[in-house]
Short mmCIF file of C-alpha atoms and ligand atoms in Angstrom, two decimals:
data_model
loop_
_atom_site.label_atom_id
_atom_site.label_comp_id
_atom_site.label_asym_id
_atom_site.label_seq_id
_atom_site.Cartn_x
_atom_site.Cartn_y
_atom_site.Cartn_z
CA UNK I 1 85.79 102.12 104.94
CA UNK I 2 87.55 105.51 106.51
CA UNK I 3 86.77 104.11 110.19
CA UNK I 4 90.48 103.23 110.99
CA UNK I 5 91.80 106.72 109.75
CA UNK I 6 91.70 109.49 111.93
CA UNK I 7 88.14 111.24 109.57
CA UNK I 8 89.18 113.33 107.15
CA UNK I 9 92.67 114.04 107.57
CA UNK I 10 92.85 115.45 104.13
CA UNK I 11 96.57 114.54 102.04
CA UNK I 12 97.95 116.71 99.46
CA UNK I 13 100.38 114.99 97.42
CA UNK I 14 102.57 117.42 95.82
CA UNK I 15 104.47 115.36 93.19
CA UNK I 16 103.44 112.64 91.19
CA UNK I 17 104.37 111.65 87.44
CA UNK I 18 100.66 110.44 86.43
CA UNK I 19 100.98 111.14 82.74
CA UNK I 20 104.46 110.03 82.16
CA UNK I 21 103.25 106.74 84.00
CA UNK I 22 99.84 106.69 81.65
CA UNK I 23 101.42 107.13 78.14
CA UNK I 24 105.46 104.97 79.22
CA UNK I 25 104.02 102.56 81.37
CA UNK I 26 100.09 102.56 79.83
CA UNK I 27 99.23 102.62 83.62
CA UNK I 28 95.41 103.21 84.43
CA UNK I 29 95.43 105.37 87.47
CA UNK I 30 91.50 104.39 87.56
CA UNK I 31 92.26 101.37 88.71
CA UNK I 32 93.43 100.66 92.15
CA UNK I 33 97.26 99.81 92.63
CA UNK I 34 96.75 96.13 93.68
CA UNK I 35 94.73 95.82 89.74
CA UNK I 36 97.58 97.47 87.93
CA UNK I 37 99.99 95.04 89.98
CA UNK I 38 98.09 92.27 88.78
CA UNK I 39 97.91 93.58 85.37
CA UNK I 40 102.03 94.36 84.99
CA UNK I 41 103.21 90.94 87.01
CA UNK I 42 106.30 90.14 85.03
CA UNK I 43 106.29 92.51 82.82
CA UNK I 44 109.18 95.53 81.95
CA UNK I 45 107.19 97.66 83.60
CA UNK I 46 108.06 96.39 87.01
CA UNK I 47 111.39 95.93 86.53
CA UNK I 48 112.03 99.56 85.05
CA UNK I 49 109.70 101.58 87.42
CA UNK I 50 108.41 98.92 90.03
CA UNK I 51 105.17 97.99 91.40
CA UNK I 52 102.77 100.81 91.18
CA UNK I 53 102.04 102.73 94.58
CA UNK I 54 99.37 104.81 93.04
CA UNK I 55 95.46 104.40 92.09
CA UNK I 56 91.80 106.29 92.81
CA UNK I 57 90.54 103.68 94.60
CA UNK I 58 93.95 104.21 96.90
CA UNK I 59 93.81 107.34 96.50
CA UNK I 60 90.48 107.30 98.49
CA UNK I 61 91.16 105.20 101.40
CA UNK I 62 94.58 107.45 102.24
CA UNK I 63 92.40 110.74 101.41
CA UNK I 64 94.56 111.96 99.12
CA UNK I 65 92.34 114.56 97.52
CA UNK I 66 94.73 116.95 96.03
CA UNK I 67 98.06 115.65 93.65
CA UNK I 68 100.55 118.16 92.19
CA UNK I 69 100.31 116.12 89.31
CA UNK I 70 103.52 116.58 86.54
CA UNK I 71 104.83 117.50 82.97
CA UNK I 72 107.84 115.31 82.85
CA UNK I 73 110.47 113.73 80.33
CA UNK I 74 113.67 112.48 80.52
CA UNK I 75 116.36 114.15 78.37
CA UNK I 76 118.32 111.47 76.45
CA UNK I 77 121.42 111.59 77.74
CA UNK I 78 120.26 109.96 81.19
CA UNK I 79 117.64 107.72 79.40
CA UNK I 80 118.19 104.15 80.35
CA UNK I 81 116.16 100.83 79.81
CA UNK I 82 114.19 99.96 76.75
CA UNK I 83 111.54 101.51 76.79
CA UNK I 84 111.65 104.73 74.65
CA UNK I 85 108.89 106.72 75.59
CA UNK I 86 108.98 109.95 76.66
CA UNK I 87 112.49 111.13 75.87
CA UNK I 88 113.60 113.72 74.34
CA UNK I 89 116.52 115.09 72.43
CA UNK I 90 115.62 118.16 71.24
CA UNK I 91 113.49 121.13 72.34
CA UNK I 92 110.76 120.38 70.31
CA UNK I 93 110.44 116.64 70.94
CA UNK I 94 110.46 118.10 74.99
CA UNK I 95 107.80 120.45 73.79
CA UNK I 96 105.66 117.40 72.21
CA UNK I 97 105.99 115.18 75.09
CA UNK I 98 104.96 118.00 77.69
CA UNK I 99 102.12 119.00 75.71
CA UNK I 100 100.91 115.32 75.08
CA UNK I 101 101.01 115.14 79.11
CA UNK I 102 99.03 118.03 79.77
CA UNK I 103 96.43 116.64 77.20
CA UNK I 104 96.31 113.21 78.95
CA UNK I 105 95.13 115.39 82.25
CA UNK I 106 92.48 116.91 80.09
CA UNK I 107 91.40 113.84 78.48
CA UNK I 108 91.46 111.86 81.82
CA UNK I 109 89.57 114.74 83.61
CA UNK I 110 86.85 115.34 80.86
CA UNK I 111 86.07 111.50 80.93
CA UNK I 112 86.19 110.68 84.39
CA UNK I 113 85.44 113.86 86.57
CA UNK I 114 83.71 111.79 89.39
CA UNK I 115 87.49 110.61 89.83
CA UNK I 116 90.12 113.12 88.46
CA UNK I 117 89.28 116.96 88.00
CA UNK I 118 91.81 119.91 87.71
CA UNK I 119 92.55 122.33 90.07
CA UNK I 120 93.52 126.01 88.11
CA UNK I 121 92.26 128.29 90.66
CA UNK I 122 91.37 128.59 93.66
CA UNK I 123 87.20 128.11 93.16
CA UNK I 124 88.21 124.45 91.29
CA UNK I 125 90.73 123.98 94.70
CA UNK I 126 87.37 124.96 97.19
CA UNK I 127 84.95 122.59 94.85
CA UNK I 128 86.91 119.24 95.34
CA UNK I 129 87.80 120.00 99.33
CA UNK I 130 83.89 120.67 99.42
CA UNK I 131 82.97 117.70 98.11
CA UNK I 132 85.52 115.82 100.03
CA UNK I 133 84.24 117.33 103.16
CA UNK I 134 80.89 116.22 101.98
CA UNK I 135 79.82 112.72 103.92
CA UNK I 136 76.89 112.08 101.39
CA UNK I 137 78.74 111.24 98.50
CA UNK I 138 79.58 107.95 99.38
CA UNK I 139 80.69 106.49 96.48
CA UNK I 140 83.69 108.41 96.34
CA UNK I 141 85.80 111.89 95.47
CA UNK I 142 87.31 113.36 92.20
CA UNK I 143 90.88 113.86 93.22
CA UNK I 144 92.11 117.53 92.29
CA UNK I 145 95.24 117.92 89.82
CA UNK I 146 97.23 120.67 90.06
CA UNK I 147 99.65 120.43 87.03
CA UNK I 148 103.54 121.02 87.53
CA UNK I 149 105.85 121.28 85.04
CA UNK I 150 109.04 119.32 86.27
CA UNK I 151 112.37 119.99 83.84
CA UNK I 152 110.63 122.79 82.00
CA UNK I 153 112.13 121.94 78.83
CA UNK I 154 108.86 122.05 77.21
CA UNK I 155 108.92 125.83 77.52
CA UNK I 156 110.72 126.34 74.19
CA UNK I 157 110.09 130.03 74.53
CA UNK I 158 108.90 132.93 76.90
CA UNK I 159 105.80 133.62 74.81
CA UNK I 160 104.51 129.98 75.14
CA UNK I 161 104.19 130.58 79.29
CA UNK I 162 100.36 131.88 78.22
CA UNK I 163 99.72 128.91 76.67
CA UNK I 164 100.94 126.69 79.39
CA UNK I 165 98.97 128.73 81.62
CA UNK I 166 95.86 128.81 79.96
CA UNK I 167 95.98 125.21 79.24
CA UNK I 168 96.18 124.72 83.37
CA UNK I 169 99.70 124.83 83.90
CA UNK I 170 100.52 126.53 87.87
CA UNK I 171 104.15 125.51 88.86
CA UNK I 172 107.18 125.12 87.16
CA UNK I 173 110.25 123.34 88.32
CA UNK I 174 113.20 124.53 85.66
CA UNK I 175 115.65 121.61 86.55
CA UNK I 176 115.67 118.37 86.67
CA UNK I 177 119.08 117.32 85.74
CA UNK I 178 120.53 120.31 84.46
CA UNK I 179 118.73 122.12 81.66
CA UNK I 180 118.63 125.02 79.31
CA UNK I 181 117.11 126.93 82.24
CA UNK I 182 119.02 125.97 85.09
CA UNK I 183 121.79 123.54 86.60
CA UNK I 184 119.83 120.86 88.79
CA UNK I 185 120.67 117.36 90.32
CA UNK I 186 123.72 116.00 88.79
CA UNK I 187 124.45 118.41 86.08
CA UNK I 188 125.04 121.31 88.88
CA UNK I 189 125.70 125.15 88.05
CA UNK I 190 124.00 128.24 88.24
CA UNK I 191 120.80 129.66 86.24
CA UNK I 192 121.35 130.03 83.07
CA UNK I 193 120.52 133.33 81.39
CA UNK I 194 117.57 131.75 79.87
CA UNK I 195 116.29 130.53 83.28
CA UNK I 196 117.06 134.19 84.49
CA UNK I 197 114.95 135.91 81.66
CA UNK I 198 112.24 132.59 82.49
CA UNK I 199 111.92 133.96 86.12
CA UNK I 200 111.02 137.30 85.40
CA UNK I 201 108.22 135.80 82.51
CA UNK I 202 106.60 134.00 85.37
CA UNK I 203 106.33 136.09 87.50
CA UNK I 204 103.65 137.49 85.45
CA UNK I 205 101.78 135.18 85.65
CA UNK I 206 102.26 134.37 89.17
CA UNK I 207 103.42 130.73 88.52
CA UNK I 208 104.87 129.21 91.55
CA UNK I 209 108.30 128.41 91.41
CA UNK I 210 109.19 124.98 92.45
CA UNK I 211 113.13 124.48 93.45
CA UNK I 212 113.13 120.69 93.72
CA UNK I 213 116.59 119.22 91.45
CA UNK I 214 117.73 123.20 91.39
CA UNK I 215 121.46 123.18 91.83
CA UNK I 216 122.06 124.86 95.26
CA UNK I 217 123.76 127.91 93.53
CA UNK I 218 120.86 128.06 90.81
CA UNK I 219 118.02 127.88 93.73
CA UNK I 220 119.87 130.05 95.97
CA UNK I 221 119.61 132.89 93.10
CA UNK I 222 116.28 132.06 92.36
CA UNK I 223 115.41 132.88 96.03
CA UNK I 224 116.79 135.99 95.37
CA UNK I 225 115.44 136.97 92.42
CA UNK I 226 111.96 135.44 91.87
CA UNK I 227 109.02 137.58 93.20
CA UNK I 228 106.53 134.88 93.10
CA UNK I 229 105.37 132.14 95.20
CA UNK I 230 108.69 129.64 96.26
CA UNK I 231 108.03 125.78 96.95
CA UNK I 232 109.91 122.60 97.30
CA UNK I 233 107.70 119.67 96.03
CA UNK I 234 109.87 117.10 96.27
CA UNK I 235 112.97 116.65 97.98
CA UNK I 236 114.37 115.62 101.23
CA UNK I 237 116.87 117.14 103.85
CA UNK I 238 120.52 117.47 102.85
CA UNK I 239 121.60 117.62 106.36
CA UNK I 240 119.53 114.20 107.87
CA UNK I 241 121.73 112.48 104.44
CA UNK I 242 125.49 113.49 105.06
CA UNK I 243 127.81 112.22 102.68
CA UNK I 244 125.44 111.56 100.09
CA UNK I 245 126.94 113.46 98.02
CA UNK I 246 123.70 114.04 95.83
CA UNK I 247 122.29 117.25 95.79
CA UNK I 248 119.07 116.30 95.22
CA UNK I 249 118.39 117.22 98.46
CA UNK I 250 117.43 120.48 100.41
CA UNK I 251 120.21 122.36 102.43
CA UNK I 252 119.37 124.38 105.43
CA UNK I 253 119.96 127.54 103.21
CA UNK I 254 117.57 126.28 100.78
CA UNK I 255 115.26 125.04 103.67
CA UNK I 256 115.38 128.70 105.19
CA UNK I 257 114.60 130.67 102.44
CA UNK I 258 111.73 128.58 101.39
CA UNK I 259 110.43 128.67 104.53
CA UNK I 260 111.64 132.70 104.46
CA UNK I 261 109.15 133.18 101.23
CA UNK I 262 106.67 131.35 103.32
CA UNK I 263 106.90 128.36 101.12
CA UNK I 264 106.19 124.33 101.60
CA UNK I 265 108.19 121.50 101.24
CA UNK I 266 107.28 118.05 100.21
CA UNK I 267 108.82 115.05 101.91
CA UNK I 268 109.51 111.96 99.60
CA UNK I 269 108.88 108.29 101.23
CA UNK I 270 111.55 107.36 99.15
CA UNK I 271 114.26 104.68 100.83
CA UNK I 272 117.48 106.12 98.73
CA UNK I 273 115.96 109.47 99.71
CA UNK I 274 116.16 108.44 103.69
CA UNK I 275 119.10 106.09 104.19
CA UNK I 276 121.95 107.10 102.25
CA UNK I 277 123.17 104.11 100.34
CA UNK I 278 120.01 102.43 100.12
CA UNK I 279 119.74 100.88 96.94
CA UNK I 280 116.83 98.75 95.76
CA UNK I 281 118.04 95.02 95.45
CA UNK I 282 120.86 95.39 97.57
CA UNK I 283 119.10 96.59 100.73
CA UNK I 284 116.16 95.64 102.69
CA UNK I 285 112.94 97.56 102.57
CA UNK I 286 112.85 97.17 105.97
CA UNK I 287 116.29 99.00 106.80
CA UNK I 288 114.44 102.42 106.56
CA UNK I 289 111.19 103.40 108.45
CA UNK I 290 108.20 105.99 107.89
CA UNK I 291 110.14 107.34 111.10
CA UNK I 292 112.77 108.19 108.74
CA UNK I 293 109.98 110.48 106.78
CA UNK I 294 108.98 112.11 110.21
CA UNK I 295 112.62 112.86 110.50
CA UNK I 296 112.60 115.06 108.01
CA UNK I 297 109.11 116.35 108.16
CA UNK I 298 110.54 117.38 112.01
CA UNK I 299 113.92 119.17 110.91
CA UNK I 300 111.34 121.37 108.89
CA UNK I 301 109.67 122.18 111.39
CA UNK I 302 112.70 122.56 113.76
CA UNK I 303 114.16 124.64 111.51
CA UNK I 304 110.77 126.81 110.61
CA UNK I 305 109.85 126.83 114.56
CA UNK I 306 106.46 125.60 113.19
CA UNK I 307 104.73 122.79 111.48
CA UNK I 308 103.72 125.55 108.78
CA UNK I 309 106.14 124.58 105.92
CA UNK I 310 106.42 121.02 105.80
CA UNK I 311 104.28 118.60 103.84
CA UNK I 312 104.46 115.48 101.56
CA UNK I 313 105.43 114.95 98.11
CA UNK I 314 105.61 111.40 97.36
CA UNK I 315 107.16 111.21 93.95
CA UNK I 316 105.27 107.78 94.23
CA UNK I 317 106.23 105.99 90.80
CA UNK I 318 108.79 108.59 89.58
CA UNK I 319 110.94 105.71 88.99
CA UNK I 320 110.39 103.95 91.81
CA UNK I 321 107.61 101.97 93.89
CA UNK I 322 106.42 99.20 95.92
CA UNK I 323 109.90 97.57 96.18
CA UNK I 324 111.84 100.53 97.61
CA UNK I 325 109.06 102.79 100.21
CA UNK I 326 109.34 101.94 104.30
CA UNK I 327 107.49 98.86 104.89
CA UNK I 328 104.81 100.58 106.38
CA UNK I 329 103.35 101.72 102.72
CA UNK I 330 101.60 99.53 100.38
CA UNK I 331 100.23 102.03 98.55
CA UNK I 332 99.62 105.89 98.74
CA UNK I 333 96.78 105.44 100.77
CA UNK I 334 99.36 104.23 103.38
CA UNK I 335 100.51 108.05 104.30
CA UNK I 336 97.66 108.01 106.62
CA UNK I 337 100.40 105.83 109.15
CA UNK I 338 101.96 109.73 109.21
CA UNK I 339 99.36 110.69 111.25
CA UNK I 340 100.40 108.76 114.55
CA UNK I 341 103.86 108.48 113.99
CA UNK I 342 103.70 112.48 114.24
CA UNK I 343 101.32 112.45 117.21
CA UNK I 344 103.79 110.27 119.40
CA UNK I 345 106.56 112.70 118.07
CA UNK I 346 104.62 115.54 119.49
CA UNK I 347 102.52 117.04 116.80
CA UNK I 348 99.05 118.10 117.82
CA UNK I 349 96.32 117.67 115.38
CA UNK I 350 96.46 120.59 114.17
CA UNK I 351 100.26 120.38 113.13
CA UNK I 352 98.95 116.86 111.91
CA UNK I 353 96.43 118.08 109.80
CA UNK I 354 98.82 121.15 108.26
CA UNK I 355 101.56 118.37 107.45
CA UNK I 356 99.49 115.75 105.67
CA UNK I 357 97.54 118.69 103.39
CA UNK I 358 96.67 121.83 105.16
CA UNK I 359 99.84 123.54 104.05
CA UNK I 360 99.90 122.92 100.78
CA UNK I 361 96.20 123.35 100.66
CA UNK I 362 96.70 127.11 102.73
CA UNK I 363 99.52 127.64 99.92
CA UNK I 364 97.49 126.59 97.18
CA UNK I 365 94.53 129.31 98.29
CA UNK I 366 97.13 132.00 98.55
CA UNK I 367 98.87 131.28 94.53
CA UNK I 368 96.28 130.31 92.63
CA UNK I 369 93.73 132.30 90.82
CA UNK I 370 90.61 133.25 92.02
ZN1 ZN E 1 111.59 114.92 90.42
#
């Protein structure tokens, strides 16, 4: 079964909407991708979020054995499509549907902790990479969750942030589009004073700070004036996508002062994401390449003068799936094709091995608790 992947390269995915996909979609993440294909075949599903790239059975041929796995819904204003779950208008309906989410991880976990577990510190992170590392469990690995909260919305105010926390919550994005917190991906602007005063709350508890659909001017503060840990889950490089005119992406400022705080950033295999223009329907899948993905895994690492800061973070059914990845992915387990694409660009094993998880996982052992 692992024979024609290099053993054990270890992925960390750092972004992936499992419990927005579990209580929109009803998706059973149990289930390998090629089932819930077969299950949503015609369906809305597919035609609002695509064929699924994402299931344990996947997730244990690709070794994917850690998945920053999110809080997210999508503010009402930029809903579209029928389906009605998981939107919000207000604060507290954001609150509910964030809340519901992190539930779902605890309910999923509890009942199936040969296949899902969460990862709050640092002794739940060691566990899963021991038993992964273990070669007599051959029927398979629990894949670690590290819970994200993407658009933050659900934070109605600074004394909830123990809750969160207790309840397994370790990064926080505040954008998305732009929120109470923070101007993000096309709302732009600065942080707010909210997101300001939200800063200096979590810093107490040492949540990480993730700057993926910041507003360059927001993020660019927040690198100033956050004192905790500094990622980028999910987002590609603003200067490989000129005249995008999205800024979704990372600029080299950005890129340098994550990479400054010592911080990661997660690469998304998404085609709209690598070849600006590409739009599902309109373009071929095969106009873009996983080379595209090593493009801006390298400029990372050109930029850091290492292969210390970049890693993956697929975003793998955050809207999109089967119908607009490279060719070379089927499913998530598919990453794995990273690991010679990167060797003919020059990457030793080593680098190899930091890229696909090691960074996140050498982050992830720094941040979280003991
Ligand atoms: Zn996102």
């Amino acid at each position: 079964m692992r024979s024609s992947i290099i053993p054990m390269t270890l992925i960390v995915d750092a972004h992936a909407d499992i419990a927005y996909n579990m209580l929109k979609y009803g998706r059973d993440y149990t289930n390998a991708a090629a089932e819930t294909r077969r299950l949503e075949a015609g369906t809305a599903n597919v035609l609002e979020n695509e064929d699924t790239l994402l299931g344990w059975p996947d997730y244990q041929r690709g070794h994917v054995a850690v998945v920053f796995s999110t809080l997210y819904a999508t503010p009402v204003r930029w809903h579209t499509g029928a389906n009605n779950l998981q939107v919000y208008k207000t604060f507290d309906e954001a609150h509910q549907h964030y809340h519901d989410q992190l539930l779902i991880y605890h309910r999923l976990t509890d009942s199936t902790p040969d296949k899902f577990r969460l990862i709050a510190s640092v002794r739940d992170l060691n566990l899963i990479l021991d038993h992964w590392m273990n070669p007599l469990y051959e029927s398979g690995h629990p894949v670690g969750m590290v819970v994200l909260m993407e658009g933050a919305e659900g934070i109605r105010s600074l004394s909830e942030l123990e809750e969160w926390y207790e309840l397994g919550v370790r990064l926080i994005g505040p954008a998305w589009v732009g929120t109470r917190y923070s101007g993000g991906w096309k709302e732009p602007g600065p942080l707010t004073n909210d997101g300001r005063k939200l800063l200096s709350a979590m810093v107490d508890y040492n949540f990480t700070l993730d700057l993926s659909h910041m507003d360059e001017q927001a993020a660019l503060e927040a690198l100033d004036i956050y004192r905790g840990p500094i990622v980028g889950t999910h987002g590609n490089c603003l200067s490989l996508m000129p005249n995008s005119n999205s800024n979704r992406h990372f600029s080299d400022r950005i890129l340098e002062g994550i990479i400054e705080r010592d911080g990661v950033v997660g690469i998304v295999p998404f085609n709209s994401y690598l070849k600006v223009g590409w739009t599902v329907g309109k373009n071929k899948r095969e106009e873009v390449s996983l080379r595209h993905v090593v493009n801006h895994i390298d400029h990372i690492c050109q930029i850091a003068g290492d292969a210390l800061h970049a890693g993956i973070g697929s975003d793998f059914d955050g809207g999109f799936g089967l119908q607009s990845v490279p060719p070379e992915i089927d499913t998530v387990a598919d990453l794995q094709n990273l690991v010679s694409l990167l060797q003919a660009r020059g990457y030793s094993e080593t680098d190899v091995v930091n890229v696909l998880g090691g960074n996140w996982i050498t982050r992830l052992k720094r941040d979280l608790p003991k």
